[in-house]
Every structure is written in C-alpha cells, then in structure tokens.
mmCIF file of C-alpha atoms and ligand atoms in Angstrom:
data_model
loop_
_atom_site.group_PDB
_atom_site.id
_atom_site.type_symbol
_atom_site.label_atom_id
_atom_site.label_comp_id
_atom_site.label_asym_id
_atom_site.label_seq_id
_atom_site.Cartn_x
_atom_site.Cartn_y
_atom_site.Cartn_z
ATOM 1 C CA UNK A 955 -20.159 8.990 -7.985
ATOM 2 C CA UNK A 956 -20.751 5.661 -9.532
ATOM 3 C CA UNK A 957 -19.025 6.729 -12.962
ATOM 4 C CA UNK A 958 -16.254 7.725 -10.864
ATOM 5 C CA UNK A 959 -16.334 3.907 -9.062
ATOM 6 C CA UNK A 960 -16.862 2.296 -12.387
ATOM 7 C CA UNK A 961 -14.163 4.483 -14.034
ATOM 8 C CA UNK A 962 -11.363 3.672 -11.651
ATOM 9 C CA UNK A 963 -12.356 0.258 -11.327
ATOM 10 C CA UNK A 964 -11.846 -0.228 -15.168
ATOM 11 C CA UNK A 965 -8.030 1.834 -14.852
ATOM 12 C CA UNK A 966 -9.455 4.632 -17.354
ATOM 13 C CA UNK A 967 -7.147 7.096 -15.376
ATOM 14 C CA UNK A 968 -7.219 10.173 -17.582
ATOM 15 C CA UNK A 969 -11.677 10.277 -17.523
ATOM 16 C CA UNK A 970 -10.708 9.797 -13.772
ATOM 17 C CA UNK A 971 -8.728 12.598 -12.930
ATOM 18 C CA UNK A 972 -11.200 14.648 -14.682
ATOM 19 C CA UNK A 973 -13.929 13.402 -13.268
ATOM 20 C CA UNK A 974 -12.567 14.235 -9.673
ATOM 21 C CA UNK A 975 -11.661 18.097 -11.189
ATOM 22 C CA UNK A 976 -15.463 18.139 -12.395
ATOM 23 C CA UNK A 977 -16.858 17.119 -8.993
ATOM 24 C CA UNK A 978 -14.363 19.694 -7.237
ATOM 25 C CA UNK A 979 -15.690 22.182 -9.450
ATOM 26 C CA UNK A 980 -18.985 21.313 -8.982
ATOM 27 C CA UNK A 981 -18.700 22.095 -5.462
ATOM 28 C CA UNK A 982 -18.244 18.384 -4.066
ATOM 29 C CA UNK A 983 -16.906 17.414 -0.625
ATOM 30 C CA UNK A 984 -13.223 15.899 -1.337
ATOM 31 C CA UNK A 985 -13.549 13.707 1.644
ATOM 32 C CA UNK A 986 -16.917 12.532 0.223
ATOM 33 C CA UNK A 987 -15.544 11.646 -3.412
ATOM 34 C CA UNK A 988 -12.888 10.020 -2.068
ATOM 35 C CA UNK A 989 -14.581 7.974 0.837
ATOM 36 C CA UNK A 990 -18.061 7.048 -1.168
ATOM 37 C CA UNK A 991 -16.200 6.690 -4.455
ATOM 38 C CA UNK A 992 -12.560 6.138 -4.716
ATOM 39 C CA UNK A 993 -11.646 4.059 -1.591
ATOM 40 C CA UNK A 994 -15.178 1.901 -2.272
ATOM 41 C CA UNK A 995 -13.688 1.445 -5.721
ATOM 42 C CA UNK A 996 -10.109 0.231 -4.894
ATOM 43 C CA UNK A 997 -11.877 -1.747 -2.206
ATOM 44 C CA UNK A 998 -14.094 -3.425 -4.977
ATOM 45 C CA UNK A 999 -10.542 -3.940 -7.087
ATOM 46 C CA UNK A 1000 -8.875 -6.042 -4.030
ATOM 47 C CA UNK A 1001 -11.818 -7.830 -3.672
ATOM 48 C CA UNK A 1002 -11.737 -8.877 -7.778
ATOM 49 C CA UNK A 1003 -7.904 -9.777 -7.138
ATOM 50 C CA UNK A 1004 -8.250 -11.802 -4.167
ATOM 51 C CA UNK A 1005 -11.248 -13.604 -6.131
ATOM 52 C CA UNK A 1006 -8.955 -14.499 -9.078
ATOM 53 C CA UNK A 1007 -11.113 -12.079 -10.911
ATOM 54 C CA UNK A 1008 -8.721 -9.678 -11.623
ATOM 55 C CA UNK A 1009 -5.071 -9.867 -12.614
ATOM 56 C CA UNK A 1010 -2.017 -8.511 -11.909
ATOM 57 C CA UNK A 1011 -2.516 -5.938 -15.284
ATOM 58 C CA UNK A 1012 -6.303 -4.970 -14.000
ATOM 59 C CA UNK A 1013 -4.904 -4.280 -10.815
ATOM 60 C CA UNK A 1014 -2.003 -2.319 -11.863
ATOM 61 C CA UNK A 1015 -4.010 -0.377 -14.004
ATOM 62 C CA UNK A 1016 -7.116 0.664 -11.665
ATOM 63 C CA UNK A 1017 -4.227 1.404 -9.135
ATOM 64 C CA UNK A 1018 -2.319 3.983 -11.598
ATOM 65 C CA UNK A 1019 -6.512 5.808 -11.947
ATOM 66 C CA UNK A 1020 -6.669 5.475 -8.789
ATOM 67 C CA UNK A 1021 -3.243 7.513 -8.300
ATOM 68 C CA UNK A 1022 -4.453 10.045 -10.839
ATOM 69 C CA UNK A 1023 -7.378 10.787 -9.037
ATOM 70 C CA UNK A 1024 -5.844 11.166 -5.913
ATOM 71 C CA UNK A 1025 -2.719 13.724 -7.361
ATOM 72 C CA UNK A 1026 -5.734 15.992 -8.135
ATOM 73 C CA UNK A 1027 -7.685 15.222 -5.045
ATOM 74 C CA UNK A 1028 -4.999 15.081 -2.856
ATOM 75 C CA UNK A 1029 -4.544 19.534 -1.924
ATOM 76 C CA UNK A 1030 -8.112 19.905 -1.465
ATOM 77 C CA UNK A 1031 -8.096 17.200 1.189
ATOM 78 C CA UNK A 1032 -5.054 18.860 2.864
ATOM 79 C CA UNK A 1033 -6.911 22.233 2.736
ATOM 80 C CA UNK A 1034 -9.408 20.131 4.370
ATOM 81 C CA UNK A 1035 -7.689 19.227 7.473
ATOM 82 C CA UNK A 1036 -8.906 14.994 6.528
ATOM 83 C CA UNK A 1037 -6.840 13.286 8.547
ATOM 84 C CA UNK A 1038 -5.313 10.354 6.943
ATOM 85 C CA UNK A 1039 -6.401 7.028 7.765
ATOM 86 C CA UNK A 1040 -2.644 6.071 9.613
ATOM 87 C CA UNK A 1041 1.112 6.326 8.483
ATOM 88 C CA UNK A 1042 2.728 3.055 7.216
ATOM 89 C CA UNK A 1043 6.830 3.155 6.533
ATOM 90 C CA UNK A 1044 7.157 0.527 3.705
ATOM 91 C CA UNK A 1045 9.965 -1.090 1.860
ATOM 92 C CA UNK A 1046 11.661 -3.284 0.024
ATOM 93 C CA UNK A 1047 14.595 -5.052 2.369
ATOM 94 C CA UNK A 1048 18.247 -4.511 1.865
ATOM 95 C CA UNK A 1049 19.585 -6.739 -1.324
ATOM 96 C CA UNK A 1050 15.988 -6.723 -2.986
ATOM 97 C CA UNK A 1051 15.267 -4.907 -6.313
ATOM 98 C CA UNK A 1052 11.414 -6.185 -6.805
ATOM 99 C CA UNK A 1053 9.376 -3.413 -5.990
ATOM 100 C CA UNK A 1054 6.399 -4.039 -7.894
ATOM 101 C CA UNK A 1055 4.327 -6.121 -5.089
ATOM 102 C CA UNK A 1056 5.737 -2.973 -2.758
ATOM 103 C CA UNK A 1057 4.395 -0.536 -5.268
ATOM 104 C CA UNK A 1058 0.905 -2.126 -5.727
ATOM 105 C CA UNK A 1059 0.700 -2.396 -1.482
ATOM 106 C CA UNK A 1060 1.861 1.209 -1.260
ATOM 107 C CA UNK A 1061 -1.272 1.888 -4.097
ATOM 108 C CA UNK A 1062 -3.412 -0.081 -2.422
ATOM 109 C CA UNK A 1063 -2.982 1.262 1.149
ATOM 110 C CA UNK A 1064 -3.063 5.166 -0.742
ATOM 111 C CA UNK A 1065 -6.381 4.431 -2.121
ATOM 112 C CA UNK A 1066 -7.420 3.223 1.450
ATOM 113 C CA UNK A 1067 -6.690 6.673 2.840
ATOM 114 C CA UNK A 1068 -2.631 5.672 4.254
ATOM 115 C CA UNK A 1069 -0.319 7.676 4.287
ATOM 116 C CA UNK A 1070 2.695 5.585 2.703
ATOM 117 C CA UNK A 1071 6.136 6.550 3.605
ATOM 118 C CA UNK A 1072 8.083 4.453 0.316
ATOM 119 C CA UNK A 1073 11.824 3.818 1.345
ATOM 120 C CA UNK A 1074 12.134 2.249 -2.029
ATOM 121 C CA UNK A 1075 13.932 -0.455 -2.803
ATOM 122 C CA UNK A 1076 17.656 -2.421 -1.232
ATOM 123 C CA UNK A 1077 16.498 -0.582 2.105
ATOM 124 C CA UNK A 1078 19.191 -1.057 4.811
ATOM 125 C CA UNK A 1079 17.351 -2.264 8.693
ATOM 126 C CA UNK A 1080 18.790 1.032 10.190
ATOM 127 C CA UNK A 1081 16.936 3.492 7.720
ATOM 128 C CA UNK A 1082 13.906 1.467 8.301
ATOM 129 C CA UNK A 1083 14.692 2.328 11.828
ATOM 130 C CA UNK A 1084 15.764 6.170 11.180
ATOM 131 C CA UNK A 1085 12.259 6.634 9.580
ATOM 132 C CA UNK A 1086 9.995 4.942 12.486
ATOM 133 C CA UNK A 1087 11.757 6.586 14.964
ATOM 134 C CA UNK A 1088 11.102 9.895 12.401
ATOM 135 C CA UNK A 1089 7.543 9.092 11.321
ATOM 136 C CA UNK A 1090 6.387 7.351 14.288
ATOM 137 C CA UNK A 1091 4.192 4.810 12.359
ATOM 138 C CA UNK A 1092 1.139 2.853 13.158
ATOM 139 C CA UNK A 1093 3.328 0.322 11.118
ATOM 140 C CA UNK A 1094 6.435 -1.027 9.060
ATOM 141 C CA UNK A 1095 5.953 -2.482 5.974
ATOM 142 C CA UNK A 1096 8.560 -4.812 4.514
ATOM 143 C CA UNK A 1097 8.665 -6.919 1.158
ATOM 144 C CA UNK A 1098 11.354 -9.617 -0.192
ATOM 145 C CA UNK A 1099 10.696 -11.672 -2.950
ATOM 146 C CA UNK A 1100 13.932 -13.741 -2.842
ATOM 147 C CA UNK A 1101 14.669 -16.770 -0.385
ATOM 148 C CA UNK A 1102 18.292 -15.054 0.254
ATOM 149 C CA UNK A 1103 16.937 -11.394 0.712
ATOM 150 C CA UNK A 1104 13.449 -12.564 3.162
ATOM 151 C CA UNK A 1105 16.604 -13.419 6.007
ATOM 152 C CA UNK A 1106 17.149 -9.742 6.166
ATOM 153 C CA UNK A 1107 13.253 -8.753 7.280
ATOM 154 C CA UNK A 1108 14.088 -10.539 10.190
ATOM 155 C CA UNK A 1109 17.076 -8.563 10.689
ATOM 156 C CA UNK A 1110 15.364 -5.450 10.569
ATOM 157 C CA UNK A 1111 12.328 -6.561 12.777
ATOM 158 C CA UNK A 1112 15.469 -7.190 15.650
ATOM 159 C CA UNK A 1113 17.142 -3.765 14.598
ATOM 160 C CA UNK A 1114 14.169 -2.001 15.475
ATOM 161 C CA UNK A 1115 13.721 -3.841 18.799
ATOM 162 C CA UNK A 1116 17.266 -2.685 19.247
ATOM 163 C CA UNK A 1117 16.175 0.804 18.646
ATOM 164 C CA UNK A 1118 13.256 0.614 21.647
ATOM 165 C CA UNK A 1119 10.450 1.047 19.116
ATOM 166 C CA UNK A 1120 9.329 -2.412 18.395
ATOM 167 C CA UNK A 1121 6.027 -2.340 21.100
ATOM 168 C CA UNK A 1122 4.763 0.762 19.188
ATOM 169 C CA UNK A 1123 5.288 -0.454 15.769
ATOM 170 C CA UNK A 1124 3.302 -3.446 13.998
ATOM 171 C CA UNK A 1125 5.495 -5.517 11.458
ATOM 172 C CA UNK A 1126 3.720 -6.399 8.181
ATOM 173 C CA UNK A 1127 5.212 -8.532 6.083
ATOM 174 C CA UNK A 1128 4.736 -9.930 2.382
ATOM 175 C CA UNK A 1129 6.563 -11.036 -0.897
ATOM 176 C CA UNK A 1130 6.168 -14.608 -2.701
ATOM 177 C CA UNK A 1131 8.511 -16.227 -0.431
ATOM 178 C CA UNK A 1132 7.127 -15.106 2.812
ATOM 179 C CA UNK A 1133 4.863 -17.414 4.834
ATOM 180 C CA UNK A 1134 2.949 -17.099 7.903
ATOM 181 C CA UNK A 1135 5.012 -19.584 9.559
ATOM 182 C CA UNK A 1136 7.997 -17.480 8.434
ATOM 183 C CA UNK A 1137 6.515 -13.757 9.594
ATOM 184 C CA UNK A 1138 5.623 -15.853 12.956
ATOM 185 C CA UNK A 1139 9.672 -17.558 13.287
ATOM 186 C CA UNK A 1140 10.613 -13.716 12.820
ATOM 187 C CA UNK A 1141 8.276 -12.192 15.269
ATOM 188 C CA UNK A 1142 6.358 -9.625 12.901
ATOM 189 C CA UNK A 1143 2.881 -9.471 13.800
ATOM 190 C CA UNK A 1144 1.326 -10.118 10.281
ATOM 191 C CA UNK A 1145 1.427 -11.640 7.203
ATOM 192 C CA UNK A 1146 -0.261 -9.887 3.966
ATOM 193 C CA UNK A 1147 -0.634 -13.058 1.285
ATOM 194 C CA UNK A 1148 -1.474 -9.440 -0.870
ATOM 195 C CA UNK A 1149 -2.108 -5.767 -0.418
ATOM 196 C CA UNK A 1150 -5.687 -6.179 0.345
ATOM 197 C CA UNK A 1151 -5.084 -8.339 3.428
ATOM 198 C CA UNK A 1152 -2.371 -5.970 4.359
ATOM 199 C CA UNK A 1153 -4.877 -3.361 4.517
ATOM 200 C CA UNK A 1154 -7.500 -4.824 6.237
ATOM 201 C CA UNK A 1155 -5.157 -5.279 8.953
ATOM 202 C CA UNK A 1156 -4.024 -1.968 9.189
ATOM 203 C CA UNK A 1157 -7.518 -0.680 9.293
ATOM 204 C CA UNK A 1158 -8.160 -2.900 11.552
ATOM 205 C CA UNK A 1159 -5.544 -1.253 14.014
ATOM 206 C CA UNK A 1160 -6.195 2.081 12.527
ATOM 207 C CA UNK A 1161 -9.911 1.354 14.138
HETATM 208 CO CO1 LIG B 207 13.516 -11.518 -10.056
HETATM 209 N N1 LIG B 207 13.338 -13.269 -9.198
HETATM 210 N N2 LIG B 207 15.441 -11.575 -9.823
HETATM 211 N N3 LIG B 207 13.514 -9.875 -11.084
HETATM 212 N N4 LIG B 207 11.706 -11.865 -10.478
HETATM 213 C C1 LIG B 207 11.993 -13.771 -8.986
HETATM 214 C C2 LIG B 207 11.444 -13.331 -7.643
HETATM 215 C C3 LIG B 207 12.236 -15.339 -9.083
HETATM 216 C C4 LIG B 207 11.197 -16.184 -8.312
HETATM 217 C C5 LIG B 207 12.329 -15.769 -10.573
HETATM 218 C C6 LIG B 207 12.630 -17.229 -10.743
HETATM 219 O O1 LIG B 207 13.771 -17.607 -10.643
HETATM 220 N N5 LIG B 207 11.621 -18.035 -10.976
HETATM 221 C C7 LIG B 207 13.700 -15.466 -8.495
HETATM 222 C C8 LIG B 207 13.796 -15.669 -6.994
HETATM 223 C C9 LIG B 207 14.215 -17.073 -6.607
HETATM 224 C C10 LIG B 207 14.383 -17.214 -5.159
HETATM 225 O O2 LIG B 207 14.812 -16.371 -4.442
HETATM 226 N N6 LIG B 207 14.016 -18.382 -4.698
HETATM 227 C C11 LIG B 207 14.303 -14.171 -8.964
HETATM 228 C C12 LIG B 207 15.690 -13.936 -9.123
HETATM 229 C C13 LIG B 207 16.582 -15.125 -8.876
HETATM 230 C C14 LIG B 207 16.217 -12.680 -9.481
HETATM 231 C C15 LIG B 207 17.687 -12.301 -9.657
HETATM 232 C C16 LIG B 207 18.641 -12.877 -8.620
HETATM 233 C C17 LIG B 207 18.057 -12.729 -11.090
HETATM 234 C C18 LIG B 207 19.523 -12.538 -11.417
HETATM 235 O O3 LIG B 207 19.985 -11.431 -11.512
HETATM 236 N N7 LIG B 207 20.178 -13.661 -11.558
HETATM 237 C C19 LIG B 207 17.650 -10.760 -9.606
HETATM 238 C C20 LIG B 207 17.792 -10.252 -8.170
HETATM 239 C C21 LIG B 207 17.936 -8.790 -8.109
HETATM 240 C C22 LIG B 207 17.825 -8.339 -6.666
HETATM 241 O O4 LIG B 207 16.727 -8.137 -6.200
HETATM 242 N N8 LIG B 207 18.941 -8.215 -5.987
HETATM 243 C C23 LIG B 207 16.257 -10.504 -10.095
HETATM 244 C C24 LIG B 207 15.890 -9.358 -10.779
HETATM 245 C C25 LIG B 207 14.643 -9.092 -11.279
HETATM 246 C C26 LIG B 207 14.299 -7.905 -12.160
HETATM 247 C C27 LIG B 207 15.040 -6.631 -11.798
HETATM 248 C C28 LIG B 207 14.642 -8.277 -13.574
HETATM 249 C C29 LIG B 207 12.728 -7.831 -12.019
HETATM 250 C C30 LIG B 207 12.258 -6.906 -10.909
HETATM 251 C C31 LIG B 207 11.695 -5.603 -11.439
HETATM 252 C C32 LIG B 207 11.013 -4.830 -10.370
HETATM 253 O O5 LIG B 207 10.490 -5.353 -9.385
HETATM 254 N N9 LIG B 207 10.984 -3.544 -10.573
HETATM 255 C C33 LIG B 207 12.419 -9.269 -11.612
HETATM 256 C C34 LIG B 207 11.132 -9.849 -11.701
HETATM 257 C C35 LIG B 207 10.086 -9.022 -12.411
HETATM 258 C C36 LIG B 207 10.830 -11.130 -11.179
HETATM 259 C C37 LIG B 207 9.539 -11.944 -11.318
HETATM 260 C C38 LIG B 207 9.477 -12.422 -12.763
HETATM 261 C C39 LIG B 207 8.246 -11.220 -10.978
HETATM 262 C C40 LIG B 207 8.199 -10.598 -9.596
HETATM 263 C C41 LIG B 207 6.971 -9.754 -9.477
HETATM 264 O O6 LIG B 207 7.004 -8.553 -9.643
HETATM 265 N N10 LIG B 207 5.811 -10.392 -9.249
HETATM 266 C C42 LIG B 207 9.767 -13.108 -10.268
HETATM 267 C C43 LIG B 207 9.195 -14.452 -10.747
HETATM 268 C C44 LIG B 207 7.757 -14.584 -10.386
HETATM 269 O O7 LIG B 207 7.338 -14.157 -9.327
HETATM 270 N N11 LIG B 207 7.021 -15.228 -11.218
HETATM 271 C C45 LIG B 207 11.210 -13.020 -9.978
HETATM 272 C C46 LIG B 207 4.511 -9.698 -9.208
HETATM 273 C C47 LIG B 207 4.315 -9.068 -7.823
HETATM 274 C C48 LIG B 207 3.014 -8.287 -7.798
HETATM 275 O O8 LIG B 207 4.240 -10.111 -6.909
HETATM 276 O O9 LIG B 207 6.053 -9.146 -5.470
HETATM 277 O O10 LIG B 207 5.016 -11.403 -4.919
HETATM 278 P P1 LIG B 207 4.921 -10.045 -5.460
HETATM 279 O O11 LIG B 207 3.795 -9.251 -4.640
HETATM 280 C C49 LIG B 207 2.531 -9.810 -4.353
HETATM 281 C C50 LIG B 207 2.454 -10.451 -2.970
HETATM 282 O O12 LIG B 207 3.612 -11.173 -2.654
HETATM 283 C C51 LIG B 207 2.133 -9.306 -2.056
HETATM 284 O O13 LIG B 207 1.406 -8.396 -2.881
HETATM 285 C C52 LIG B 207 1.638 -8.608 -4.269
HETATM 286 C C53 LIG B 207 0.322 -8.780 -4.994
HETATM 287 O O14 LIG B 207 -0.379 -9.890 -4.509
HETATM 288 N N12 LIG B 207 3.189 -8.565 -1.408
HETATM 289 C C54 LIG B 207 2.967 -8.000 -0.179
HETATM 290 C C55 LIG B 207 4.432 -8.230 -1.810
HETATM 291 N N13 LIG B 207 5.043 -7.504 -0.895
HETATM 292 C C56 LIG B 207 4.169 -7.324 0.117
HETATM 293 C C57 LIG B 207 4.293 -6.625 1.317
HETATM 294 C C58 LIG B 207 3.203 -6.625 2.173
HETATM 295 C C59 LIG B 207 2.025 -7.308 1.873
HETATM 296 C C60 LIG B 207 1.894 -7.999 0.692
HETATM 297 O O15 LIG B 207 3.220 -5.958 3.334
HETATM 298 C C61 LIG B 207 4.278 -5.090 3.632
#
C-alpha cells in the first residue's frame, strides 16, 4: 500500500490506476486501499500544500492520480455498500468562470471519501437551492474569485434561508477574495483559506 501512497502522492496517475486494478485483483478490500492508502495519501498532499511544500502543479497533479484511482475503485466500493463519508453541493457562484480552486476542493473532498455534487461554474442561488433541497447535503460549497462575483455568495446563503433549509445546511466558503471576516458579514458558517481546511471541517461535522 505504500507504493500506492507514494505513487499518488508523486501524480504518476496511470502506475496508479493500475496499481488499484492489481490490488482488486489480488483480492484486496476496496474500502481498505482506499482508506489506508489513497485518502492517507491526498491527506499527506494537503498537508505539503498548506506547508508551502507543494504547489499548485504538484497538487493538481496528485489530485488527477488520485481521480484515476478512484474511477477504477469507485464500482467495487458501490458493490460494497461503503457509505460515503457525507454529500457536499459545490459551486462556483453566478457571474464566476474560475473553477479551478472549485475543481481542486471538489478533488480534494473526493479523495477524502465526499461525495461532491459539482454545479459547475456561473451557478444561479436558486439551483444551489434546487439541489440542497434535492440532495439534502451535510453542506454547500461556494467559490468566487472576483470582488464583484463574492457579493452573490451572500445572495445565495439568504436564498437558501428563503427556501427553509439554511439550519440543516453548513455554508463553506472560499476563493482568493473571500475572508473570514467576509464568510462571517454573510452568515456562512466557514471559511476554507484552501481545500484542505475545507475538509477538515466537513469531517469534522461528518464526525
Ligand atoms: Co481571472 N481574474 N478573470 N481568469 N484569473 C483573477 C481572479 C484576477 C485576480 C486577475 C487579476 O486581475 N490580477 C482578477 C480578479 C480581480 C478582482 O476581482 N479583484 C480576474 C479577472 C478580472 C478576470 C476577468 C474579469 C478578466 C476579463 O475578462 N477582463 C474574467 C472574468 C470571467 C468571469 O469569471 N466572469 C477572468 C477570466 C479568467 C479566465 C477564464 C481566463 C481564467 C479562469 C479559468 C478557469 O478557472 N477555468 C482566469 C484565471 C486563470 C485567473 C487567475 C490568473 C488564476 C485563478 C486561479 O485559478 N488561481 C487569477 C489571478 C490570480 O489568482 N493570480 C484571476 C488558482 C486557484 C487554485 O486558486 O481559485 O483562489 P483559487 O483557489 C484556492 C483557494 O482560494 C481555495 O482553494 C484553492 C487552493 O488553495 N478555494 C476554496 C477556492 N474556492 C474554494 C472553495 C472552498 C474552499 C476553498 O469551499 C467551498
């Protein structure tokens, strides 16, 4: 299981999907590979990030291995029954294109064991709404990386308190703009500074 750490940790995404098929083959627990390898790996790549270890490009590419391994880990943990860790809704807000901080969250809280609902990107405040009140998730997600587009996160934190389903749904909140003091003014319950904090709160409620 330590190639398999070392191998994602280092984005080598082709030896890692076919290290997870040789594991599967060899008659491996899929909850095992992916709870004392993968997660433990993308844990280890957060950590390197957060450190100013690792880079943006490191932690793209042990996210995409990370992805890889999953695609082909992914049915035999359905046929399984694991449960995943929580649901998150995430998105980018209405007016925003940047989705790569979104993407590398969405990664981040896959390899965690999340299951991500992605809206995408330019998402309007009602289809965040339409999808909470569909998914019913342990929390919202939202990203803005411009000053003019972070205005509508608040709007969508208010349109789902309009909708009755703000007290069962945390609000995380990130992009380069966004400050604590901002996701406080707004009322969402957290700030993520990067993915890696935004997961540690989630498993913290996911606890
Ligand atoms: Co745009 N852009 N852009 N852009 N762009 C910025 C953001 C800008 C700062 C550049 C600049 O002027 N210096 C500026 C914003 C200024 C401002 O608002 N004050 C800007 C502008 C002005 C624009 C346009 C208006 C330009 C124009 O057309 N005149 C336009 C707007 C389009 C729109 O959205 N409506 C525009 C367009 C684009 C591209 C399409 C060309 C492209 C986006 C491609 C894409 O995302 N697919 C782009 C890019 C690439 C950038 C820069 C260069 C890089 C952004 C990025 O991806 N950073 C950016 C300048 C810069 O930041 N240096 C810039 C890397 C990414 C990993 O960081 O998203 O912050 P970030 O995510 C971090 C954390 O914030 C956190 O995790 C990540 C990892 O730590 N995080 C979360 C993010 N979301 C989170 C959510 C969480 C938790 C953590 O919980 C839910």
């Amino acid at each position: 299981m330590d190639v398999l750490k070392e191998q994602i940790r280092t984005g080598n995404d082709r030896e890692v999907a076919a290290l997870v098929r040789r594991y599967l083959e060899e008659g491996r627990d899929p909850e095992t590979i992916l709870k004392q390898a993968m997660i433990p790996a993308m844990d280890e790549v957060g950590d390197l990030f957060q450190r100013g270890e690792y880079f943006l490009p490191e932690m793209l590419i042990a996210a995409r291995a990370m992805k890889e391994g999953l695609q082909v880990l992914k049915p035999r943990l359905v046929q399984a029954g694991v449960e995943p860790a929580g649901r998150v809704v995430l998105g980018t807000v209405q007016g925003d294109m940047h989705d790569i901080g979104k993407n590398l969250v969405a990664m981040t809280l896959e390899g965690a064991g999340f299951e991500v609902i992605d809206l995408g990107i330019d998402v309007p405040a009602e289809r965040f709404v339409e999808a909470v009140r569909a998914h019913r998730p342990l929390a919202m997600g939202l990203s803005a990386l411009l000053t003019s587009t972070m205005l509508q996160m608040k709007a969508t934190v208010e349109a789902l308190g309009r909708a009755g389903l703000r007290e069962g749904t945390r609000v995380l909140v990130g992009g380069a703009p966004v400050t604590q003091a901002f996701a406080r003014e707004i009322g969402a319950d957290f700030y993520g500074p990067d993915p890696t904090a935004g997961k540690q709160y989630l498993q913290g409620l996911a606890r």
